[in-house]
mmCIF file of C-alpha atoms and ligand atoms in Angstrom:
data_model
loop_
_atom_site.group_PDB
_atom_site.id
_atom_site.type_symbol
_atom_site.label_atom_id
_atom_site.label_comp_id
_atom_site.label_asym_id
_atom_site.label_seq_id
_atom_site.Cartn_x
_atom_site.Cartn_y
_atom_site.Cartn_z
ATOM 1 C CA UNK A 179 106.584 135.199 141.312
ATOM 2 C CA UNK A 180 106.234 135.408 137.531
ATOM 3 C CA UNK A 181 104.335 133.018 135.289
ATOM 4 C CA UNK A 182 107.458 131.084 134.568
ATOM 5 C CA UNK A 183 110.407 131.354 136.867
ATOM 6 C CA UNK A 184 113.486 131.151 134.730
ATOM 7 C CA UNK A 185 116.600 129.682 136.295
ATOM 8 C CA UNK A 186 118.604 132.540 137.777
ATOM 9 C CA UNK A 187 122.270 133.271 137.516
ATOM 10 C CA UNK A 188 122.520 132.562 141.251
ATOM 11 C CA UNK A 189 122.307 128.893 140.417
ATOM 12 C CA UNK A 190 125.323 127.280 138.821
ATOM 13 C CA UNK A 191 124.375 125.505 135.612
ATOM 14 C CA UNK A 192 123.402 121.872 135.952
ATOM 15 C CA UNK A 193 126.172 121.002 133.555
ATOM 16 C CA UNK A 194 128.799 122.299 136.015
ATOM 17 C CA UNK A 195 127.181 120.537 138.884
ATOM 18 C CA UNK A 196 126.795 117.217 137.118
ATOM 19 C CA UNK A 197 130.378 117.121 135.980
ATOM 20 C CA UNK A 198 131.345 115.982 139.488
ATOM 21 C CA UNK A 199 128.750 113.285 139.701
ATOM 22 C CA UNK A 200 128.026 112.119 136.198
ATOM 23 C CA UNK A 201 126.599 108.633 136.219
ATOM 24 C CA UNK A 202 124.424 107.144 133.536
ATOM 25 C CA UNK A 203 124.166 103.745 135.151
ATOM 26 C CA UNK A 204 120.803 102.183 134.478
ATOM 27 C CA UNK A 205 118.736 101.257 137.495
ATOM 28 C CA UNK A 206 116.300 98.421 137.675
ATOM 29 C CA UNK A 207 113.240 100.068 139.150
ATOM 30 C CA UNK A 208 110.423 98.220 140.810
ATOM 31 C CA UNK A 209 107.852 100.106 138.776
ATOM 32 C CA UNK A 210 106.397 99.689 135.352
ATOM 33 C CA UNK A 211 106.997 103.103 133.799
ATOM 34 C CA UNK A 212 110.130 105.133 134.205
ATOM 35 C CA UNK A 213 111.084 107.834 131.777
ATOM 36 C CA UNK A 214 114.482 109.384 131.451
ATOM 37 C CA UNK A 215 114.246 111.251 128.152
ATOM 38 C CA UNK A 216 114.347 115.011 128.178
ATOM 39 C CA UNK A 217 114.587 116.522 124.696
ATOM 40 C CA UNK A 218 112.071 114.031 123.282
ATOM 41 C CA UNK A 219 109.407 115.187 125.692
ATOM 42 C CA UNK A 220 106.721 117.541 124.456
ATOM 43 C CA UNK A 221 107.287 121.170 125.340
ATOM 44 C CA UNK A 222 105.092 122.197 128.212
ATOM 45 C CA UNK A 223 104.430 125.762 127.184
ATOM 46 C CA UNK A 224 101.039 125.100 125.561
ATOM 47 C CA UNK A 225 99.234 123.989 128.682
ATOM 48 C CA UNK A 226 96.311 126.114 129.860
ATOM 49 C CA UNK A 227 97.120 128.750 132.417
ATOM 50 C CA UNK A 228 95.021 128.711 135.579
ATOM 51 C CA UNK A 229 96.868 131.199 137.720
ATOM 52 C CA UNK A 230 99.266 133.632 136.189
ATOM 53 C CA UNK A 231 101.147 133.857 139.466
ATOM 54 C CA UNK A 232 102.151 130.211 139.644
ATOM 55 C CA UNK A 233 104.740 128.288 137.648
ATOM 56 C CA UNK A 234 103.397 126.477 134.593
ATOM 57 C CA UNK A 235 105.833 123.664 135.265
ATOM 58 C CA UNK A 236 104.191 122.850 138.578
ATOM 59 C CA UNK A 237 100.585 123.336 137.429
ATOM 60 C CA UNK A 238 98.827 120.295 136.011
ATOM 61 C CA UNK A 239 96.117 120.101 133.366
ATOM 62 C CA UNK A 240 93.426 120.217 136.072
ATOM 63 C CA UNK A 241 94.753 123.470 137.487
ATOM 64 C CA UNK A 242 96.322 121.912 140.581
ATOM 65 C CA UNK A 243 99.311 123.933 141.711
ATOM 66 C CA UNK A 244 101.989 121.858 143.348
ATOM 67 C CA UNK A 245 103.617 123.717 146.212
ATOM 68 C CA UNK A 246 104.561 120.791 148.456
ATOM 69 C CA UNK A 247 107.497 118.479 147.805
ATOM 70 C CA UNK A 248 108.199 115.333 149.791
ATOM 71 C CA UNK A 249 111.747 114.107 149.490
ATOM 72 C CA UNK A 250 112.723 110.594 150.486
ATOM 73 C CA UNK A 251 116.288 110.660 151.816
ATOM 74 C CA UNK A 252 116.972 106.967 152.176
ATOM 75 C CA UNK A 253 115.610 103.509 151.447
ATOM 76 C CA UNK A 254 116.897 102.209 154.784
ATOM 77 C CA UNK A 255 114.969 101.888 158.005
ATOM 78 C CA UNK A 256 115.603 100.768 161.573
ATOM 79 C CA UNK A 257 112.035 99.397 161.856
ATOM 80 C CA UNK A 258 110.211 96.847 159.716
ATOM 81 C CA UNK A 259 106.559 97.953 159.946
ATOM 82 C CA UNK A 260 104.221 95.272 158.638
ATOM 83 C CA UNK A 261 102.093 97.682 156.596
ATOM 84 C CA UNK A 262 105.074 99.374 154.965
ATOM 85 C CA UNK A 263 107.536 96.747 153.874
ATOM 86 C CA UNK A 264 107.556 93.039 153.071
ATOM 87 C CA UNK A 265 108.784 90.744 155.819
ATOM 88 C CA UNK A 266 111.691 89.565 153.702
ATOM 89 C CA UNK A 267 112.886 93.191 153.342
ATOM 90 C CA UNK A 268 113.551 95.094 150.126
ATOM 91 C CA UNK A 269 116.434 95.262 147.684
ATOM 92 C CA UNK A 270 118.348 98.455 148.355
ATOM 93 C CA UNK A 271 119.618 100.558 145.471
ATOM 94 C CA UNK A 272 123.396 100.804 145.091
ATOM 95 C CA UNK A 273 124.702 103.938 146.838
ATOM 96 C CA UNK A 274 125.651 105.620 143.563
ATOM 97 C CA UNK A 275 122.035 105.450 142.418
ATOM 98 C CA UNK A 276 120.855 107.556 145.345
ATOM 99 C CA UNK A 277 120.737 111.317 145.190
ATOM 100 C CA UNK A 278 123.704 113.014 146.848
ATOM 101 C CA UNK A 279 123.270 115.969 149.185
ATOM 102 C CA UNK A 280 124.271 118.538 146.505
ATOM 103 C CA UNK A 281 121.821 116.905 144.080
ATOM 104 C CA UNK A 282 118.999 117.034 146.631
ATOM 105 C CA UNK A 283 119.709 120.683 147.371
ATOM 106 C CA UNK A 284 120.053 121.619 143.724
ATOM 107 C CA UNK A 285 116.744 119.999 142.800
ATOM 108 C CA UNK A 286 115.102 121.527 145.875
ATOM 109 C CA UNK A 287 116.299 124.957 144.821
ATOM 110 C CA UNK A 288 114.894 124.449 141.354
ATOM 111 C CA UNK A 289 111.532 123.383 142.809
ATOM 112 C CA UNK A 290 111.453 126.246 145.315
ATOM 113 C CA UNK A 291 112.177 128.766 142.572
ATOM 114 C CA UNK A 292 109.131 127.411 140.762
ATOM 115 C CA UNK A 293 106.822 127.746 143.770
ATOM 116 C CA UNK A 294 107.367 124.845 146.167
ATOM 117 C CA UNK A 295 106.951 126.425 149.597
ATOM 118 C CA UNK A 296 107.007 123.328 151.778
ATOM 119 C CA UNK A 297 109.478 120.446 151.799
ATOM 120 C CA UNK A 298 109.050 117.353 153.938
ATOM 121 C CA UNK A 299 111.896 114.914 154.418
ATOM 122 C CA UNK A 300 110.925 111.291 154.664
ATOM 123 C CA UNK A 301 112.204 107.832 153.785
ATOM 124 C CA UNK A 302 112.797 105.000 154.753
ATOM 125 C CA UNK A 303 113.843 106.542 157.999
ATOM 126 C CA UNK A 304 115.217 110.034 157.279
ATOM 127 C CA UNK A 305 117.101 110.221 160.586
ATOM 128 C CA UNK A 306 119.376 107.449 159.304
ATOM 129 C CA UNK A 307 120.784 109.805 156.694
ATOM 130 C CA UNK A 308 124.154 110.945 158.076
ATOM 131 C CA UNK A 309 124.087 114.301 156.309
ATOM 132 C CA UNK A 310 120.550 115.159 157.449
ATOM 133 C CA UNK A 311 121.669 118.263 159.319
ATOM 134 C CA UNK A 312 123.528 119.515 156.254
ATOM 135 C CA UNK A 313 120.466 118.919 154.092
ATOM 136 C CA UNK A 314 118.251 120.880 156.489
ATOM 137 C CA UNK A 315 120.798 123.696 156.696
ATOM 138 C CA UNK A 316 120.939 123.806 152.904
ATOM 139 C CA UNK A 317 117.149 123.853 152.617
ATOM 140 C CA UNK A 318 117.023 126.613 155.210
ATOM 141 C CA UNK A 319 119.009 128.868 152.870
ATOM 142 C CA UNK A 320 116.144 128.569 150.380
ATOM 143 C CA UNK A 321 113.745 130.497 152.610
ATOM 144 C CA UNK A 322 114.493 133.858 150.965
ATOM 145 C CA UNK A 323 113.555 132.206 147.640
ATOM 146 C CA UNK A 324 110.124 131.193 148.951
ATOM 147 C CA UNK A 325 110.510 128.092 151.101
ATOM 148 C CA UNK A 326 108.294 128.483 154.158
ATOM 149 C CA UNK A 327 108.349 125.105 155.865
ATOM 150 C CA UNK A 328 110.850 122.295 156.338
ATOM 151 C CA UNK A 329 109.305 119.212 157.932
ATOM 152 C CA UNK A 330 110.237 115.647 158.651
ATOM 153 C CA UNK A 331 108.235 112.430 158.971
ATOM 154 C CA UNK A 332 110.072 110.013 161.222
ATOM 155 C CA UNK A 333 109.534 106.870 163.235
ATOM 156 C CA UNK A 334 111.034 108.805 166.151
ATOM 157 C CA UNK A 335 113.447 106.094 167.275
ATOM 158 C CA UNK A 336 116.482 108.395 167.381
ATOM 159 C CA UNK A 337 114.653 111.713 167.309
ATOM 160 C CA UNK A 338 114.779 112.805 170.964
ATOM 161 C CA UNK A 339 118.536 113.354 171.008
ATOM 162 C CA UNK A 340 118.678 114.976 167.551
ATOM 163 C CA UNK A 341 115.619 117.170 167.576
ATOM 164 C CA UNK A 342 117.103 120.331 169.111
ATOM 165 C CA UNK A 343 119.886 120.386 166.490
ATOM 166 C CA UNK A 344 117.460 119.757 163.646
ATOM 167 C CA UNK A 345 115.273 122.597 164.890
ATOM 168 C CA UNK A 346 118.286 124.915 165.169
ATOM 169 C CA UNK A 347 119.206 124.005 161.573
ATOM 170 C CA UNK A 348 115.794 125.197 160.361
ATOM 171 C CA UNK A 349 113.370 122.285 160.637
ATOM 172 C CA UNK A 350 110.003 123.609 161.805
ATOM 173 C CA UNK A 351 107.507 120.736 161.443
ATOM 174 C CA UNK A 352 107.603 117.224 162.805
ATOM 175 C CA UNK A 353 105.410 114.170 162.235
ATOM 176 C CA UNK A 354 106.141 111.104 164.330
ATOM 177 C CA UNK A 355 104.706 107.691 163.495
ATOM 178 C CA UNK A 356 103.217 105.620 166.299
ATOM 179 C CA UNK A 357 100.579 102.921 165.793
ATOM 180 C CA UNK A 358 100.087 101.621 169.302
ATOM 181 C CA UNK A 359 100.279 102.721 172.915
ATOM 182 C CA UNK A 360 101.141 99.179 174.036
ATOM 183 C CA UNK A 361 104.903 98.436 174.102
ATOM 184 C CA UNK A 362 104.565 94.729 173.247
ATOM 185 C CA UNK A 363 102.313 95.522 170.302
ATOM 186 C CA UNK A 364 104.830 98.094 169.077
ATOM 187 C CA UNK A 365 107.338 95.288 168.752
ATOM 188 C CA UNK A 366 104.809 93.151 166.886
ATOM 189 C CA UNK A 367 103.813 95.869 164.390
ATOM 190 C CA UNK A 368 107.304 97.216 163.738
ATOM 191 C CA UNK A 369 109.144 93.886 164.169
ATOM 192 C CA UNK A 370 111.630 95.839 166.332
ATOM 193 C CA UNK A 371 111.858 97.389 169.820
ATOM 194 C CA UNK A 372 111.774 101.120 170.506
ATOM 195 C CA UNK A 373 108.438 102.183 171.992
ATOM 196 C CA UNK A 374 110.061 104.168 174.825
ATOM 197 C CA UNK A 375 112.281 106.073 172.400
ATOM 198 C CA UNK A 376 109.290 107.140 170.330
ATOM 199 C CA UNK A 377 107.427 108.312 173.428
ATOM 200 C CA UNK A 378 110.430 110.391 174.523
ATOM 201 C CA UNK A 379 110.637 111.874 171.039
ATOM 202 C CA UNK A 380 106.992 112.963 171.309
ATOM 203 C CA UNK A 381 107.657 114.591 174.686
ATOM 204 C CA UNK A 382 110.783 116.278 173.354
ATOM 205 C CA UNK A 383 108.884 117.694 170.384
ATOM 206 C CA UNK A 384 106.254 119.126 172.739
ATOM 207 C CA UNK A 385 108.980 120.540 174.999
ATOM 208 C CA UNK A 386 110.643 122.231 172.016
ATOM 209 C CA UNK A 387 107.314 123.841 171.087
ATOM 210 C CA UNK A 388 106.725 122.194 167.736
ATOM 211 C CA UNK A 389 103.131 123.065 167.067
ATOM 212 C CA UNK A 390 101.325 120.940 166.289
ATOM 213 C CA UNK A 391 103.260 117.753 167.006
ATOM 214 C CA UNK A 392 101.603 115.379 164.543
ATOM 215 C CA UNK A 393 101.429 111.666 165.246
ATOM 216 C CA UNK A 394 100.713 109.322 162.346
ATOM 217 C CA UNK A 395 98.799 106.176 163.254
ATOM 218 C CA UNK A 396 97.951 103.592 160.586
ATOM 219 C CA UNK A 397 94.820 101.799 161.741
ATOM 220 C CA UNK A 398 94.454 98.114 160.892
ATOM 221 C CA UNK A 399 91.647 95.759 161.868
ATOM 222 C CA UNK A 400 92.846 92.990 164.143
ATOM 223 C CA UNK A 401 95.924 94.989 165.101
ATOM 224 C CA UNK A 402 95.159 98.364 166.636
ATOM 225 C CA UNK A 403 91.593 99.397 165.832
ATOM 226 C CA UNK A 404 90.796 98.674 169.485
ATOM 227 C CA UNK A 405 93.151 101.525 170.431
ATOM 228 C CA UNK A 406 91.489 104.302 168.439
ATOM 229 C CA UNK A 407 89.747 105.667 171.553
ATOM 230 C CA UNK A 408 92.950 105.312 173.612
ATOM 231 C CA UNK A 409 94.711 107.512 171.085
ATOM 232 C CA UNK A 410 91.913 110.092 171.347
ATOM 233 C CA UNK A 411 92.252 109.960 175.166
ATOM 234 C CA UNK A 412 96.002 110.570 174.673
ATOM 235 C CA UNK A 413 95.103 114.047 173.321
ATOM 236 C CA UNK A 414 93.348 114.976 176.592
ATOM 237 C CA UNK A 415 96.535 116.275 178.221
ATOM 238 C CA UNK A 416 99.029 116.252 175.376
ATOM 239 C CA UNK A 417 98.917 119.003 172.732
ATOM 240 C CA UNK A 418 99.355 116.589 169.820
ATOM 241 C CA UNK A 419 97.459 116.018 166.591
ATOM 242 C CA UNK A 420 96.832 112.274 166.134
ATOM 243 C CA UNK A 421 96.248 111.500 162.459
ATOM 244 C CA UNK A 422 94.489 108.201 161.902
ATOM 245 C CA UNK A 423 95.541 106.900 158.496
ATOM 246 C CA UNK A 424 93.478 104.401 156.522
ATOM 247 C CA UNK A 425 95.604 101.377 155.698
ATOM 248 C CA UNK A 426 96.695 101.625 152.047
ATOM 249 C CA UNK A 427 97.914 98.974 149.591
ATOM 250 C CA UNK A 428 101.518 99.176 148.386
ATOM 251 C CA UNK A 429 103.946 96.738 146.816
ATOM 252 C CA UNK A 430 104.565 93.758 149.092
ATOM 253 C CA UNK A 431 102.405 94.838 152.076
ATOM 254 C CA UNK A 432 99.736 92.168 151.535
ATOM 255 C CA UNK A 433 96.945 94.697 151.860
ATOM 256 C CA UNK A 434 93.547 93.211 152.444
ATOM 257 C CA UNK A 435 90.233 95.069 152.365
ATOM 258 C CA UNK A 436 89.091 93.278 155.509
ATOM 259 C CA UNK A 437 91.984 94.781 157.471
ATOM 260 C CA UNK A 438 91.164 98.332 156.441
ATOM 261 C CA UNK A 439 89.238 100.405 158.981
ATOM 262 C CA UNK A 440 87.478 103.285 157.254
ATOM 263 C CA UNK A 441 87.212 106.878 158.405
ATOM 264 C CA UNK A 442 83.498 106.434 159.052
ATOM 265 C CA UNK A 443 84.084 103.345 161.178
ATOM 266 C CA UNK A 444 86.713 105.142 163.261
ATOM 267 C CA UNK A 445 84.460 108.156 163.648
ATOM 268 C CA UNK A 446 81.606 105.935 164.879
ATOM 269 C CA UNK A 447 83.876 104.341 167.498
ATOM 270 C CA UNK A 448 84.987 107.737 168.780
ATOM 271 C CA UNK A 449 81.495 109.246 168.757
ATOM 272 C CA UNK A 450 80.227 106.313 170.809
ATOM 273 C CA UNK A 451 82.530 107.462 173.593
ATOM 274 C CA UNK A 452 82.619 111.217 172.927
ATOM 275 C CA UNK A 453 79.346 112.232 171.216
ATOM 276 C CA UNK A 454 80.454 115.852 171.621
ATOM 277 C CA UNK A 455 83.364 115.312 169.167
ATOM 278 C CA UNK A 456 83.615 118.532 167.189
ATOM 279 C CA UNK A 457 84.515 118.935 163.496
ATOM 280 C CA UNK A 458 87.191 121.613 162.935
ATOM 281 C CA UNK A 459 87.839 123.459 159.692
ATOM 282 C CA UNK A 460 90.551 122.143 157.367
ATOM 283 C CA UNK A 461 93.068 124.115 155.309
ATOM 284 C CA UNK A 462 92.642 124.161 151.483
ATOM 285 C CA UNK A 463 95.236 121.432 150.838
ATOM 286 C CA UNK A 464 94.884 119.446 154.039
ATOM 287 C CA UNK A 465 94.818 115.703 153.543
ATOM 288 C CA UNK A 466 93.408 115.271 157.011
ATOM 289 C CA UNK A 467 89.878 115.894 158.289
ATOM 290 C CA UNK A 468 90.278 117.531 161.703
ATOM 291 C CA UNK A 469 88.243 116.906 164.876
ATOM 292 C CA UNK A 470 88.558 117.667 168.554
ATOM 293 C CA UNK A 471 86.978 116.597 171.801
ATOM 294 C CA UNK A 472 86.064 119.933 173.411
ATOM 295 C CA UNK A 473 88.354 120.715 176.336
ATOM 296 C CA UNK A 474 91.138 118.349 175.230
ATOM 297 C CA UNK A 475 94.643 119.796 174.762
ATOM 298 C CA UNK A 476 95.172 118.115 171.403
ATOM 299 C CA UNK A 477 93.071 117.073 168.411
ATOM 300 C CA UNK A 478 92.662 114.211 165.961
ATOM 301 C CA UNK A 479 92.374 113.906 162.196
ATOM 302 C CA UNK A 480 91.653 111.271 159.569
ATOM 303 C CA UNK A 481 93.605 110.649 156.393
ATOM 304 C CA UNK A 482 90.994 109.065 154.188
ATOM 305 C CA UNK A 483 92.989 108.156 151.078
ATOM 306 C CA UNK A 484 91.008 104.942 150.606
ATOM 307 C CA UNK A 485 87.395 105.809 151.470
ATOM 308 C CA UNK A 486 87.344 109.485 150.377
ATOM 309 C CA UNK A 487 90.276 110.467 148.217
ATOM 310 C CA UNK A 488 91.456 114.088 148.186
ATOM 311 C CA UNK A 489 92.935 114.103 144.671
ATOM 312 C CA UNK A 490 91.015 117.264 143.701
ATOM 313 C CA UNK A 491 93.106 119.428 146.027
ATOM 314 C CA UNK A 492 96.347 117.461 145.808
ATOM 315 C CA UNK A 493 99.342 119.832 145.788
ATOM 316 C CA UNK A 494 102.049 117.219 146.386
ATOM 317 C CA UNK A 495 104.978 115.914 144.446
ATOM 318 C CA UNK A 496 107.337 113.221 145.642
ATOM 319 C CA UNK A 497 110.969 112.535 144.979
ATOM 320 C CA UNK A 498 112.277 109.079 145.780
ATOM 321 C CA UNK A 499 115.728 108.499 147.293
ATOM 322 C CA UNK A 500 116.960 107.266 143.905
ATOM 323 C CA UNK A 501 115.843 110.477 142.267
ATOM 324 C CA UNK A 502 112.535 109.597 140.640
ATOM 325 C CA UNK A 503 109.790 112.185 140.542
ATOM 326 C CA UNK A 504 106.448 110.644 141.439
ATOM 327 C CA UNK A 505 103.449 112.880 140.829
ATOM 328 C CA UNK A 506 100.951 110.607 142.585
ATOM 329 C CA UNK A 507 101.456 108.411 145.646
ATOM 330 C CA UNK A 508 99.204 105.763 144.135
ATOM 331 C CA UNK A 509 100.434 106.042 140.548
ATOM 332 C CA UNK A 510 103.325 103.998 139.199
ATOM 333 C CA UNK A 511 104.480 106.519 136.645
ATOM 334 C CA UNK A 512 107.908 107.930 137.487
ATOM 335 C CA UNK A 513 110.560 109.997 135.803
ATOM 336 C CA UNK A 514 114.241 109.914 136.746
ATOM 337 C CA UNK A 515 115.383 113.437 137.571
ATOM 338 C CA UNK A 516 118.681 111.936 138.678
ATOM 339 C CA UNK A 517 119.454 110.638 135.197
ATOM 340 C CA UNK A 518 118.301 113.835 133.518
ATOM 341 C CA UNK A 519 120.391 115.939 135.866
ATOM 342 C CA UNK A 520 123.472 113.738 135.648
ATOM 343 C CA UNK A 521 123.333 113.839 131.858
ATOM 344 C CA UNK A 522 124.464 117.453 132.094
ATOM 345 C CA UNK A 523 121.429 119.165 130.565
ATOM 346 C CA UNK A 524 120.396 122.712 131.393
ATOM 347 C CA UNK A 525 118.078 123.687 134.230
ATOM 348 C CA UNK A 526 115.482 124.640 131.654
ATOM 349 C CA UNK A 527 115.509 121.072 130.309
ATOM 350 C CA UNK A 528 115.203 119.605 133.795
ATOM 351 C CA UNK A 529 112.214 121.887 134.329
ATOM 352 C CA UNK A 530 110.681 120.662 131.091
ATOM 353 C CA UNK A 531 110.953 117.074 132.277
ATOM 354 C CA UNK A 532 109.352 118.028 135.589
ATOM 355 C CA UNK A 533 106.627 119.996 133.786
ATOM 356 C CA UNK A 534 105.845 117.121 131.432
ATOM 357 C CA UNK A 535 105.520 114.701 134.362
ATOM 358 C CA UNK A 536 103.219 117.089 136.246
ATOM 359 C CA UNK A 537 101.243 117.503 133.038
ATOM 360 C CA UNK A 538 100.665 113.747 132.884
ATOM 361 C CA UNK A 539 99.235 113.632 136.410
ATOM 362 C CA UNK A 540 95.832 111.984 136.379
ATOM 363 C CA UNK A 541 92.692 113.603 137.749
ATOM 364 C CA UNK A 542 92.498 111.039 140.522
ATOM 365 C CA UNK A 543 94.040 107.756 141.524
ATOM 366 C CA UNK A 544 92.410 104.382 140.908
ATOM 367 C CA UNK A 545 89.801 102.947 143.259
ATOM 368 C CA UNK A 546 90.499 100.633 146.149
ATOM 369 C CA UNK A 547 90.281 97.292 144.385
ATOM 370 C CA UNK A 548 92.419 98.399 141.411
ATOM 371 C CA UNK A 549 95.003 99.901 143.744
ATOM 372 C CA UNK A 550 95.405 96.651 145.603
ATOM 373 C CA UNK A 551 96.220 94.891 142.317
ATOM 374 C CA UNK A 552 98.369 97.670 140.856
ATOM 375 C CA UNK A 553 102.138 97.400 140.738
ATOM 376 C CA UNK A 554 103.704 100.103 142.915
ATOM 377 C CA UNK A 555 106.779 100.480 145.061
ATOM 378 C CA UNK A 556 106.641 99.309 148.669
ATOM 379 C CA UNK A 557 105.810 102.344 150.823
ATOM 380 C CA UNK A 558 109.303 102.369 152.335
ATOM 381 C CA UNK A 559 110.624 103.272 148.849
ATOM 382 C CA UNK A 560 108.100 106.097 148.403
ATOM 383 C CA UNK A 561 108.010 107.881 151.720
ATOM 384 C CA UNK A 562 104.395 108.228 152.829
HETATM 385 N N1 SAM B 703 110.048 106.087 158.544
HETATM 386 C C1 SAM B 703 109.282 107.272 158.659
HETATM 387 C C2 SAM B 703 108.027 107.031 159.448
HETATM 388 O O1 SAM B 703 107.671 105.879 159.654
HETATM 389 O O2 SAM B 703 107.412 108.009 159.835
HETATM 390 C C3 SAM B 703 108.951 107.924 157.332
HETATM 391 C C4 SAM B 703 108.585 107.023 156.193
HETATM 392 S S1 SAM B 703 107.038 106.203 156.356
HETATM 393 C C5 SAM B 703 106.952 105.342 154.833
HETATM 394 C C6 SAM B 703 105.904 107.533 156.178
HETATM 395 C C7 SAM B 703 104.525 107.311 156.671
HETATM 396 O O3 SAM B 703 103.864 106.366 155.846
HETATM 397 C C8 SAM B 703 104.423 106.762 158.092
HETATM 398 O O4 SAM B 703 103.632 107.614 158.872
HETATM 399 C C9 SAM B 703 103.744 105.431 157.917
HETATM 400 O O5 SAM B 703 102.926 105.140 159.001
HETATM 401 C C10 SAM B 703 102.972 105.630 156.637
HETATM 402 N N2 SAM B 703 102.643 104.372 155.962
HETATM 403 C C11 SAM B 703 103.497 103.401 155.592
HETATM 404 N N3 SAM B 703 102.842 102.372 154.995
HETATM 405 C C12 SAM B 703 101.530 102.702 154.994
HETATM 406 C C13 SAM B 703 100.358 102.062 154.534
HETATM 407 N N4 SAM B 703 100.387 100.871 153.951
HETATM 408 N N5 SAM B 703 99.180 102.692 154.671
HETATM 409 C C14 SAM B 703 99.128 103.913 155.260
HETATM 410 N N6 SAM B 703 100.204 104.586 155.713
HETATM 411 C C15 SAM B 703 101.399 103.984 155.593
HETATM 412 FE FE1 SF4 B 704 110.331 102.252 158.443
HETATM 413 FE FE2 SF4 B 704 108.574 104.243 158.430
HETATM 414 FE FE3 SF4 B 704 108.212 102.095 156.902
HETATM 415 FE FE4 SF4 B 704 107.975 101.798 159.507
HETATM 416 S S1 SF4 B 704 106.682 103.099 158.190
HETATM 417 S S2 SF4 B 704 109.135 100.446 158.111
HETATM 418 S S3 SF4 B 704 109.419 103.217 160.226
HETATM 419 S S4 SF4 B 704 109.815 103.556 156.697
#
């Protein structure tokens, strides 16, 4: 890949594409900063080069190369997890404000041509998107251009019956969220039923040889911290990777420091029972710190966004369902790629907007107490 991947003639111009879906309707966004300008933005060509083999547009001023894009496909969900969305629900964007399938695929292609090699589909609940299969099939055609992985993060409620088709369409990684092994508690945490469906989805993913099958578990004091060791025991016979996630503050989730269980506290609980717990090596951009009880089929990991941030190796960008590019999960700065794209500008200009946003990415996100006071979207509108 060259220093700067120019849009190729294989891609129809954005102007052609946007003619079908031009919409300059203004959205009221639940964030403080949203930029839509393109030509007024500074050119990005003067930034320092850290690696001549990676796109300048996706390299920030600290040399971080962004090769992982998370795309939220919907704002809707069939669960109502306490830590993710306010009890009263959220205001959904009008349908015409959401990215269409061609828009998602067009932007994905642009990102992949610049060096994104992994795309994860999230939400809301991505399985609620009716054209999910089409989206995965479209993404799968980007493999010759450099896309290596297509993943999904799902609550698993309807996954078991869809998984084989999604895999056949090209999806190769699956993360399933599950915060408790007790059916009644599942209903309390998610405010809905469905425990059995999630368990069958986990079994189906194992049966279809997804490796590893990752299970996301948000740990909250007073809710499920007493199950940390049960989750570790779950890995004895099942080849799954349980990822314990520190509870994070987002808009409307009433985060409270006292309810957060830190990585160190979880580790102490596990080591009390399994002193032989072994630290495994992590990949260069892993957000999770990996461990294993020797002899167990699966492993565990900790996502320590609150107690030990991993901003220094962050390689992620996020696109919200309404088309905003978010360069940091915990930052409230966003830029509307939807509006830029629908205005009919060239691919080069869209890239400049992306590059300028990446360029503005901060070295690290704010600390715990500032984050809890900061205005940000509810997690359901970001996508994890
Ligand atoms: N609906 C899908 C699901 O639940 O897997 C995908 C979207 S969900 C927002 C993505 C991930 O974010 C889930 O694993 C969820 O547990 C996690 N999450 C949501 N709110 C969180 C919070 N306040 N702190 C930590 N993780 C959170
Ligand atoms: Fe829905 Fe996932 Fe949020 Fe739970 S965590 S409410 S399943 S989007």
